[in-house]
Amino acid sequence: MNQTYNFSAGPAVLPREVLQQAREEMLDWHGSGMSVMEMSHRGREFTSIIEALEQDLRELINIPSNYKLLFLQGGASSQFSMVPMNLLRGKTKADYIHTGQWSDKAIKEAKRYCQVNIAASSENARFTYVPAQDQWRLDSNAAYIHLTSNETIGGVEYHWSPEFPANKNDVPVVADMSSNILSRPLDVTRYGLIYAGAQKNLGPAGLVIVIIREDLAGFAQPGTPTLFDYQVHINNNSMYNTPPTYAIYITGLVTKWLKRQGGLAAIEQTNIRKAALLYELIDACEFYQCPVAKHDRSRMNIPFTLKDPALDNMFLEQAEANGLIQLKGHRSVGGMRASLYNAMPIDGVAQLVEFMKEFAKKNA
Ligand SMILES: *Cc1c(COP(=O)(O)O)cnc(C)c1O
């Protein structure tokens, strides 16, 4: 098979070296005589895998010791409910920043549990930008502020973290970082809780990671199912029930791979270069359009349209014939979307850009 480059938004491309290592270790992990899939999650082998992942992620992201790191299931979508179930702490309101389809889902779910104040929204511009923090109309009684740091479908990303004066620091910021976690350095202390589904930039589907400041746990509202209570998972080191062991193992390999790339500051530089290659072409060539405001464009998910949507299918077919796959835009928006997660090599982006130039020349 020729080299292909996979631009899927998620589940998404994984580093080739990681897949090769997983293949080598598939039948017999480190001489244990077992595949990782066959191990007891409480045995010493798997314990060493999950502990190494925790240590590596803490080191990579620089997670302070008063934050717990949890390995859960149910996808990022489970966090849309788990956050209000746990973080309201007796209050009845929460602030949400509405920047696109994923924040919309978080908002819809939160409304089942509390009064949602839309503190800011970019709906007036079809979700093509991030409302600046000085435009947020926060509710003084809100239990937390929720934002989506990268809108995977709309291609809109926060290139900043919210910052509050010390005397107003008591309302925790909660962030859905599913599609840009580990793509750049992160100041965890600006947040009370961070969650991310693994299948975008961390590993395979089936795992969601949660980073929670420990003082925020322990206040689940009455009736919260045991599995939806952060404190239960903290008390049990994410082993209250069987965690998604194979997804944890692969995420561990991805994390080690990322450390070998030089960590988050280094991968950020590569991600900046990759995104710039594609945006430069889109902006230079009137055949392609990206609707997102320049300063809020995502480095991870780049939506674009062709001058004539009637050419979409031909574009996708020819891209695929050139080994450039999964470029079709989300069903709700159409057009194209190129996801450039950490594991997408810069060569893949360069080849996409070459293909797009040729396609534009032939079909303009
Ligand atoms: C993919 C995604 C989700 C949903 O993840 P699931 O694992 O399917 O629940 C939520 N938020 C963002 C930003 C995403 O990209």
Short mmCIF file of C-alpha atoms and ligand atoms in Angstrom, two decimals:
data_model
loop_
_atom_site.label_atom_id
_atom_site.label_comp_id
_atom_site.label_asym_id
_atom_site.label_seq_id
_atom_site.Cartn_x
_atom_site.Cartn_y
_atom_site.Cartn_z
CA MET A 1 0.00 0.00 0.00
CA ASN A 2 1.23 3.50 -0.83
CA GLN A 3 1.70 5.99 1.96
CA THR A 4 -1.64 7.56 2.88
CA TYR A 5 -2.26 10.65 4.98
CA ASN A 6 -5.37 10.53 7.11
CA PHE A 7 -7.04 13.88 7.81
CA SER A 8 -9.94 12.51 9.86
CA ALA A 9 -11.32 14.67 12.67
CA GLY A 10 -11.64 11.68 14.98
CA PRO A 11 -11.02 8.87 15.53
CA ALA A 12 -7.90 10.15 13.89
CA VAL A 13 -4.38 9.44 12.74
CA LEU A 14 -1.97 7.91 15.26
CA PRO A 15 1.83 8.05 15.05
CA ARG A 16 3.05 5.25 12.79
CA GLU A 17 5.74 4.29 15.29
CA VAL A 18 3.05 3.79 17.92
CA LEU A 19 1.04 1.47 15.70
CA GLN A 20 4.17 -0.47 14.83
CA GLN A 21 5.09 -0.88 18.49
CA ALA A 22 1.55 -1.98 19.31
CA ARG A 23 1.76 -4.57 16.53
CA GLU A 24 5.04 -5.89 17.89
CA GLU A 25 3.65 -6.10 21.40
CA MET A 26 0.24 -7.40 20.36
CA LEU A 27 0.65 -11.07 21.28
CA ASP A 28 3.15 -10.81 24.11
CA TRP A 29 3.57 -7.59 26.06
CA HIS A 30 7.13 -7.32 27.45
CA GLY A 31 7.50 -11.08 27.91
CA SER A 32 4.35 -11.34 30.03
CA GLY A 33 2.89 -14.00 27.71
CA MET A 34 -0.24 -11.86 27.30
CA SER A 35 -1.65 -9.21 25.07
CA VAL A 36 -2.48 -5.99 26.92
CA MET A 37 -6.12 -6.77 26.07
CA GLU A 38 -5.93 -9.96 28.09
CA MET A 39 -4.45 -8.53 31.29
CA SER A 40 -6.19 -8.02 34.58
CA HIS A 41 -6.58 -4.30 35.06
CA ARG A 42 -5.44 -4.79 38.66
CA GLY A 43 -2.42 -6.96 37.84
CA ARG A 44 1.13 -5.65 38.11
CA GLU A 45 1.62 -5.44 34.33
CA PHE A 46 -1.34 -3.19 33.64
CA THR A 47 -0.70 -1.23 36.83
CA SER A 48 2.72 -0.34 35.47
CA ILE A 49 1.13 0.78 32.16
CA ILE A 50 -1.44 3.10 33.72
CA GLU A 51 1.03 4.48 36.25
CA ALA A 52 3.54 5.29 33.51
CA LEU A 53 0.82 7.04 31.50
CA GLU A 54 -0.17 9.13 34.50
CA GLN A 55 3.41 10.09 35.22
CA ASP A 56 4.17 10.93 31.58
CA LEU A 57 1.04 13.05 31.15
CA ARG A 58 1.71 14.90 34.39
CA GLU A 59 5.23 15.64 33.23
CA LEU A 60 4.27 16.62 29.66
CA ILE A 61 1.40 18.92 30.62
CA ASN A 62 2.98 19.98 33.92
CA ILE A 63 -0.06 19.11 36.02
CA PRO A 64 0.22 20.54 39.56
CA SER A 65 -0.05 18.07 42.45
CA ASN A 66 -3.39 19.48 43.65
CA TYR A 67 -4.98 18.30 40.39
CA LYS A 68 -6.14 14.72 39.91
CA LEU A 69 -5.85 12.98 36.58
CA LEU A 70 -8.63 10.50 35.80
CA PHE A 71 -9.02 7.91 33.05
CA LEU A 72 -12.72 7.44 32.36
CA GLN A 73 -15.13 6.16 29.73
CA GLY A 74 -18.23 7.49 28.03
CA GLY A 75 -16.42 9.90 25.73
CA ALA A 76 -16.21 13.64 26.11
CA SER A 77 -20.01 13.60 25.84
CA SER A 78 -20.28 11.95 29.26
CA GLN A 79 -18.55 15.03 30.67
CA PHE A 80 -21.34 17.24 29.35
CA SER A 81 -23.45 15.70 32.14
CA MET A 82 -20.78 14.85 34.67
CA VAL A 83 -19.62 18.45 34.94
CA PRO A 84 -22.97 19.91 36.08
CA MET A 85 -23.75 16.84 38.20
CA ASN A 86 -20.56 17.44 40.19
CA LEU A 87 -19.59 21.08 39.98
CA LEU A 88 -22.80 22.93 40.82
CA ARG A 89 -22.01 22.44 44.52
CA GLY A 90 -25.36 23.72 45.72
CA LYS A 91 -25.63 26.49 43.13
CA THR A 92 -28.24 26.57 40.38
CA LYS A 93 -26.49 28.42 37.56
CA ALA A 94 -23.54 27.98 35.26
CA ASP A 95 -21.94 30.18 32.57
CA TYR A 96 -21.32 28.73 29.11
CA ILE A 97 -19.43 30.24 26.19
CA HIS A 98 -21.17 29.27 22.95
CA THR A 99 -18.74 28.93 20.06
CA GLY A 100 -20.14 26.11 17.93
CA GLN A 101 -21.56 22.65 17.80
CA TRP A 102 -19.63 21.06 20.66
CA SER A 103 -20.32 23.86 23.11
CA ASP A 104 -23.93 23.67 21.93
CA LYS A 105 -24.12 20.03 22.98
CA ALA A 106 -22.55 20.81 26.34
CA ILE A 107 -25.10 23.59 26.85
CA LYS A 108 -28.08 21.41 25.94
CA GLU A 109 -26.99 18.76 28.41
CA ALA A 110 -26.26 21.25 31.21
CA LYS A 111 -29.79 22.64 30.87
CA ARG A 112 -31.05 19.34 32.29
CA TYR A 113 -29.29 20.17 35.55
CA CYS A 114 -29.10 23.92 35.93
CA GLN A 115 -29.93 27.33 34.59
CA VAL A 116 -27.47 28.02 31.81
CA ASN A 117 -26.31 31.57 31.26
CA ILE A 118 -24.86 32.01 27.76
CA ALA A 119 -22.17 34.43 28.85
CA ALA A 120 -20.97 34.95 25.28
CA SER A 121 -21.81 33.56 21.88
CA SER A 122 -20.48 33.86 18.36
CA GLU A 123 -23.73 32.63 16.86
CA ASN A 124 -24.33 36.06 15.28
CA ALA A 125 -21.34 35.35 13.01
CA ARG A 126 -22.13 31.69 12.41
CA PHE A 127 -19.59 30.62 15.04
CA THR A 128 -16.57 31.90 13.16
CA TYR A 129 -14.73 33.50 16.07
CA VAL A 130 -14.06 33.30 19.81
CA PRO A 131 -15.71 36.05 21.90
CA ALA A 132 -13.00 37.96 23.78
CA GLN A 133 -13.00 37.57 27.53
CA ASP A 134 -13.89 41.24 28.09
CA GLN A 135 -17.17 40.58 26.26
CA TRP A 136 -18.25 37.75 28.52
CA ARG A 137 -21.30 38.61 30.63
CA LEU A 138 -20.70 36.33 33.54
CA ASP A 139 -23.36 35.58 36.12
CA SER A 140 -22.12 36.37 39.62
CA ASN A 141 -23.95 33.31 40.95
CA ALA A 142 -22.59 30.84 38.42
CA ALA A 143 -20.93 27.72 39.81
CA TYR A 144 -18.48 27.49 36.91
CA ILE A 145 -17.68 28.79 33.42
CA HIS A 146 -17.60 26.26 30.60
CA LEU A 147 -15.80 26.71 27.29
CA THR A 148 -14.76 24.56 24.33
CA SER A 149 -11.10 25.31 23.63
CA ASN A 150 -11.25 24.02 20.07
CA GLU A 151 -14.44 23.60 18.07
CA THR A 152 -13.61 20.52 16.06
CA ILE A 153 -16.37 21.05 13.49
CA GLY A 154 -16.18 24.83 13.07
CA GLY A 155 -12.40 25.04 13.26
CA VAL A 156 -12.36 27.79 15.89
CA GLU A 157 -9.72 27.69 18.62
CA TYR A 158 -8.88 29.72 21.72
CA HIS A 159 -5.29 30.85 21.43
CA TRP A 160 -5.45 32.11 25.00
CA SER A 161 -6.67 30.92 28.40
CA PRO A 162 -9.10 32.96 30.49
CA GLU A 163 -7.48 34.93 33.26
CA PHE A 164 -9.20 36.52 36.22
CA PRO A 165 -7.95 38.90 38.89
CA ALA A 166 -6.97 37.01 42.03
CA ASN A 167 -10.02 38.27 43.93
CA LYS A 168 -12.36 36.86 41.27
CA ASN A 169 -10.64 33.57 40.93
CA ASP A 170 -13.15 31.45 42.77
CA VAL A 171 -15.34 30.51 39.80
CA PRO A 172 -13.62 27.57 38.13
CA VAL A 173 -13.21 27.49 34.37
CA VAL A 174 -14.10 24.14 32.82
CA ALA A 175 -12.74 23.37 29.36
CA ASP A 176 -13.56 20.73 26.79
CA MET A 177 -10.11 20.28 25.22
CA SER A 178 -10.96 17.13 23.27
CA SER A 179 -9.48 18.28 20.00
CA ASN A 180 -6.50 20.40 21.01
CA ILE A 181 -5.13 18.93 24.22
CA LEU A 182 -1.40 18.13 23.93
CA SER A 183 -1.10 20.28 20.81
CA ARG A 184 0.51 23.17 22.73
CA PRO A 185 1.70 24.02 26.25
CA LEU A 186 -1.13 24.44 28.73
CA ASP A 187 -1.35 26.35 32.02
CA VAL A 188 -3.54 23.97 34.00
CA THR A 189 -3.85 26.43 36.90
CA ARG A 190 -6.14 28.66 34.81
CA TYR A 191 -8.74 25.89 34.90
CA GLY A 192 -10.72 24.04 37.54
CA LEU A 193 -11.44 21.09 35.29
CA ILE A 194 -10.24 20.00 31.85
CA TYR A 195 -11.61 17.06 29.92
CA ALA A 196 -10.70 15.49 26.61
CA GLY A 197 -11.90 12.48 24.67
CA ALA A 198 -8.87 10.51 23.52
CA GLN A 199 -9.73 9.83 19.89
CA LYS A 200 -8.64 13.19 18.51
CA ASN A 201 -5.14 13.93 19.74
CA LEU A 202 -4.41 11.36 22.46
CA GLY A 203 -5.13 7.83 21.33
CA PRO A 204 -8.02 5.56 20.36
CA ALA A 205 -11.70 5.99 21.19
CA GLY A 206 -13.03 4.67 24.47
CA LEU A 207 -11.05 6.82 26.89
CA VAL A 208 -11.71 10.30 28.21
CA ILE A 209 -9.22 12.02 30.47
CA VAL A 210 -10.22 14.46 33.19
CA ILE A 211 -7.90 16.82 35.03
CA ILE A 212 -9.71 18.15 38.10
CA ARG A 213 -8.59 20.44 40.90
CA GLU A 214 -9.08 18.22 43.91
CA ASP A 215 -11.08 20.70 46.01
CA LEU A 216 -13.84 20.69 43.35
CA ALA A 217 -14.65 16.99 43.76
CA GLY A 218 -16.81 15.46 46.45
CA PHE A 219 -19.93 17.53 45.83
CA ALA A 220 -21.90 15.37 43.42
CA GLN A 221 -25.58 16.17 43.61
CA PRO A 222 -27.83 13.60 45.29
CA GLY A 223 -28.88 10.82 42.95
CA THR A 224 -25.70 11.03 40.85
CA PRO A 225 -24.88 7.55 39.55
CA THR A 226 -21.75 6.17 41.21
CA LEU A 227 -19.88 6.09 37.90
CA PHE A 228 -20.63 9.79 37.35
CA ASP A 229 -19.12 10.94 40.64
CA TYR A 230 -15.55 12.29 40.25
CA GLN A 231 -14.80 11.58 43.90
CA VAL A 232 -15.46 7.87 43.38
CA HIS A 233 -12.90 7.76 40.58
CA ILE A 234 -10.41 9.80 42.60
CA ASN A 235 -10.77 7.46 45.57
CA ASN A 236 -10.23 4.44 43.33
CA ASN A 237 -7.44 5.74 41.06
CA SER A 238 -9.73 5.36 38.03
CA MET A 239 -10.17 1.68 38.96
CA TYR A 240 -13.63 1.74 40.47
CA ASN A 241 -14.58 -0.47 37.56
CA THR A 242 -12.63 -1.82 34.62
CA PRO A 243 -11.05 1.09 32.75
CA PRO A 244 -10.58 0.98 28.94
CA THR A 245 -7.29 -0.85 29.22
CA TYR A 246 -6.23 -1.06 25.59
CA ALA A 247 -7.04 2.60 24.91
CA ILE A 248 -4.99 3.51 27.99
CA TYR A 249 -2.07 1.44 26.72
CA ILE A 250 -2.09 3.08 23.27
CA THR A 251 -2.44 6.53 24.82
CA GLY A 252 0.61 5.66 26.90
CA LEU A 253 2.58 4.88 23.74
CA VAL A 254 1.41 8.15 22.13
CA THR A 255 2.48 10.06 25.23
CA LYS A 256 5.96 8.52 25.11
CA TRP A 257 6.15 9.34 21.40
CA LEU A 258 5.26 12.94 22.18
CA LYS A 259 8.01 13.14 24.78
CA ARG A 260 10.45 11.92 22.12
CA GLN A 261 9.28 14.75 19.83
CA GLY A 262 10.44 17.19 22.51
CA GLY A 263 7.20 17.74 24.43
CA LEU A 264 4.46 20.30 24.04
CA ALA A 265 6.56 23.37 23.23
CA ALA A 266 8.24 21.49 20.38
CA ILE A 267 5.05 19.96 19.00
CA GLU A 268 3.40 23.38 19.12
CA GLN A 269 6.08 24.76 16.77
CA THR A 270 5.43 21.92 14.33
CA ASN A 271 1.67 22.43 14.61
CA ILE A 272 2.07 26.15 13.87
CA ARG A 273 4.10 25.36 10.75
CA LYS A 274 1.65 22.72 9.56
CA ALA A 275 -1.40 24.96 9.98
CA ALA A 276 0.38 27.92 8.35
CA LEU A 277 1.17 25.86 5.24
CA LEU A 278 -2.49 25.11 4.64
CA TYR A 279 -3.95 28.49 5.65
CA GLU A 280 -1.43 30.31 3.46
CA LEU A 281 -2.60 28.38 0.45
CA ILE A 282 -6.29 28.86 1.28
CA ASP A 283 -5.79 32.61 1.66
CA ALA A 284 -3.59 32.95 -1.42
CA CYS A 285 -5.83 30.98 -3.75
CA GLU A 286 -9.30 32.33 -4.33
CA PHE A 287 -10.47 28.86 -5.32
CA TYR A 288 -10.57 27.99 -1.57
CA GLN A 289 -12.26 29.72 1.35
CA CYS A 290 -12.05 29.37 5.12
CA PRO A 291 -14.82 31.22 6.96
CA VAL A 292 -13.07 31.49 10.34
CA ALA A 293 -11.69 34.82 11.65
CA LYS A 294 -7.91 34.75 11.18
CA HIS A 295 -6.89 35.21 14.81
CA ASP A 296 -9.19 32.40 16.00
CA ARG A 297 -8.41 29.80 13.38
CA SER A 298 -7.76 26.32 14.67
CA ARG A 299 -4.39 24.67 14.17
CA MET A 300 -6.02 21.29 14.53
CA ASN A 301 -9.12 21.33 12.33
CA ILE A 302 -9.16 23.41 9.19
CA PRO A 303 -12.51 23.65 7.40
CA PHE A 304 -12.52 25.00 3.87
CA THR A 305 -14.82 25.15 0.89
CA LEU A 306 -14.21 25.03 -2.83
CA LYS A 307 -15.34 27.86 -5.09
CA ASP A 308 -17.94 25.56 -6.57
CA PRO A 309 -19.46 22.90 -4.28
CA ALA A 310 -20.32 20.87 -7.39
CA LEU A 311 -16.61 20.00 -7.49
CA ASP A 312 -16.59 18.58 -3.94
CA ASN A 313 -16.97 14.94 -4.92
CA MET A 314 -14.33 15.14 -7.58
CA PHE A 315 -11.97 16.83 -5.13
CA LEU A 316 -12.49 14.04 -2.59
CA GLU A 317 -12.07 11.28 -5.17
CA GLN A 318 -8.89 12.70 -6.59
CA ALA A 319 -7.49 13.44 -3.13
CA GLU A 320 -8.11 9.85 -2.15
CA ALA A 321 -6.45 8.60 -5.31
CA ASN A 322 -3.43 10.63 -4.16
CA GLY A 323 -3.45 9.02 -0.73
CA LEU A 324 -5.07 11.99 1.01
CA ILE A 325 -8.03 10.53 2.86
CA GLN A 326 -10.96 11.52 5.10
CA LEU A 327 -11.09 15.14 3.98
CA LYS A 328 -14.86 15.39 3.75
CA GLY A 329 -16.29 18.14 5.97
CA HIS A 330 -18.69 17.40 8.81
CA ARG A 331 -22.13 16.39 7.52
CA SER A 332 -23.68 19.49 9.09
CA VAL A 333 -21.46 22.00 7.26
CA GLY A 334 -20.32 20.29 4.06
CA GLY A 335 -17.18 21.32 2.22
CA MET A 336 -13.84 19.95 3.41
CA ARG A 337 -12.05 19.67 6.70
CA ALA A 338 -8.41 18.80 7.17
CA SER A 339 -7.51 17.77 10.70
CA LEU A 340 -3.82 18.25 11.45
CA TYR A 341 -3.42 16.59 14.82
CA ASN A 342 0.02 15.96 16.36
CA ALA A 343 0.42 12.67 14.51
CA MET A 344 -0.06 14.22 11.06
CA PRO A 345 3.44 14.57 9.59
CA ILE A 346 4.34 17.87 7.98
CA ASP A 347 4.92 15.94 4.73
CA GLY A 348 1.24 15.04 4.73
CA VAL A 349 0.27 18.70 4.87
CA ALA A 350 2.79 19.58 2.17
CA GLN A 351 1.31 16.90 -0.10
CA LEU A 352 -2.21 18.12 0.56
CA VAL A 353 -1.17 21.67 -0.30
CA GLU A 354 0.47 20.48 -3.55
CA PHE A 355 -2.62 18.52 -4.48
CA MET A 356 -4.89 21.49 -3.75
CA LYS A 357 -2.76 23.81 -5.88
CA GLU A 358 -2.94 21.41 -8.81
CA PHE A 359 -6.65 20.87 -8.36
CA ALA A 360 -7.33 24.59 -8.31
CA LYS A 361 -5.22 25.14 -11.43
CA LYS A 362 -7.09 22.45 -13.37
CA ASN A 363 -10.56 23.43 -12.24
CA ALA A 364 -10.48 27.20 -11.82
C1 LIG B 1 -15.33 14.70 19.50
C2 LIG B 1 -15.66 15.74 20.49
C3 LIG B 1 -16.59 15.52 21.52
C4 LIG B 1 -17.37 14.24 21.67
O1 LIG B 1 -16.59 13.14 21.94
P1 LIG B 1 -17.26 11.70 22.16
O2 LIG B 1 -16.09 10.91 22.58
O3 LIG B 1 -17.85 11.29 20.87
O4 LIG B 1 -18.27 11.84 23.23
C5 LIG B 1 -16.82 16.54 22.43
N1 LIG B 1 -16.18 17.72 22.33
C6 LIG B 1 -15.29 17.97 21.35
C7 LIG B 1 -14.61 19.31 21.30
C8 LIG B 1 -15.01 17.00 20.40
O5 LIG B 1 -14.12 17.24 19.42
#
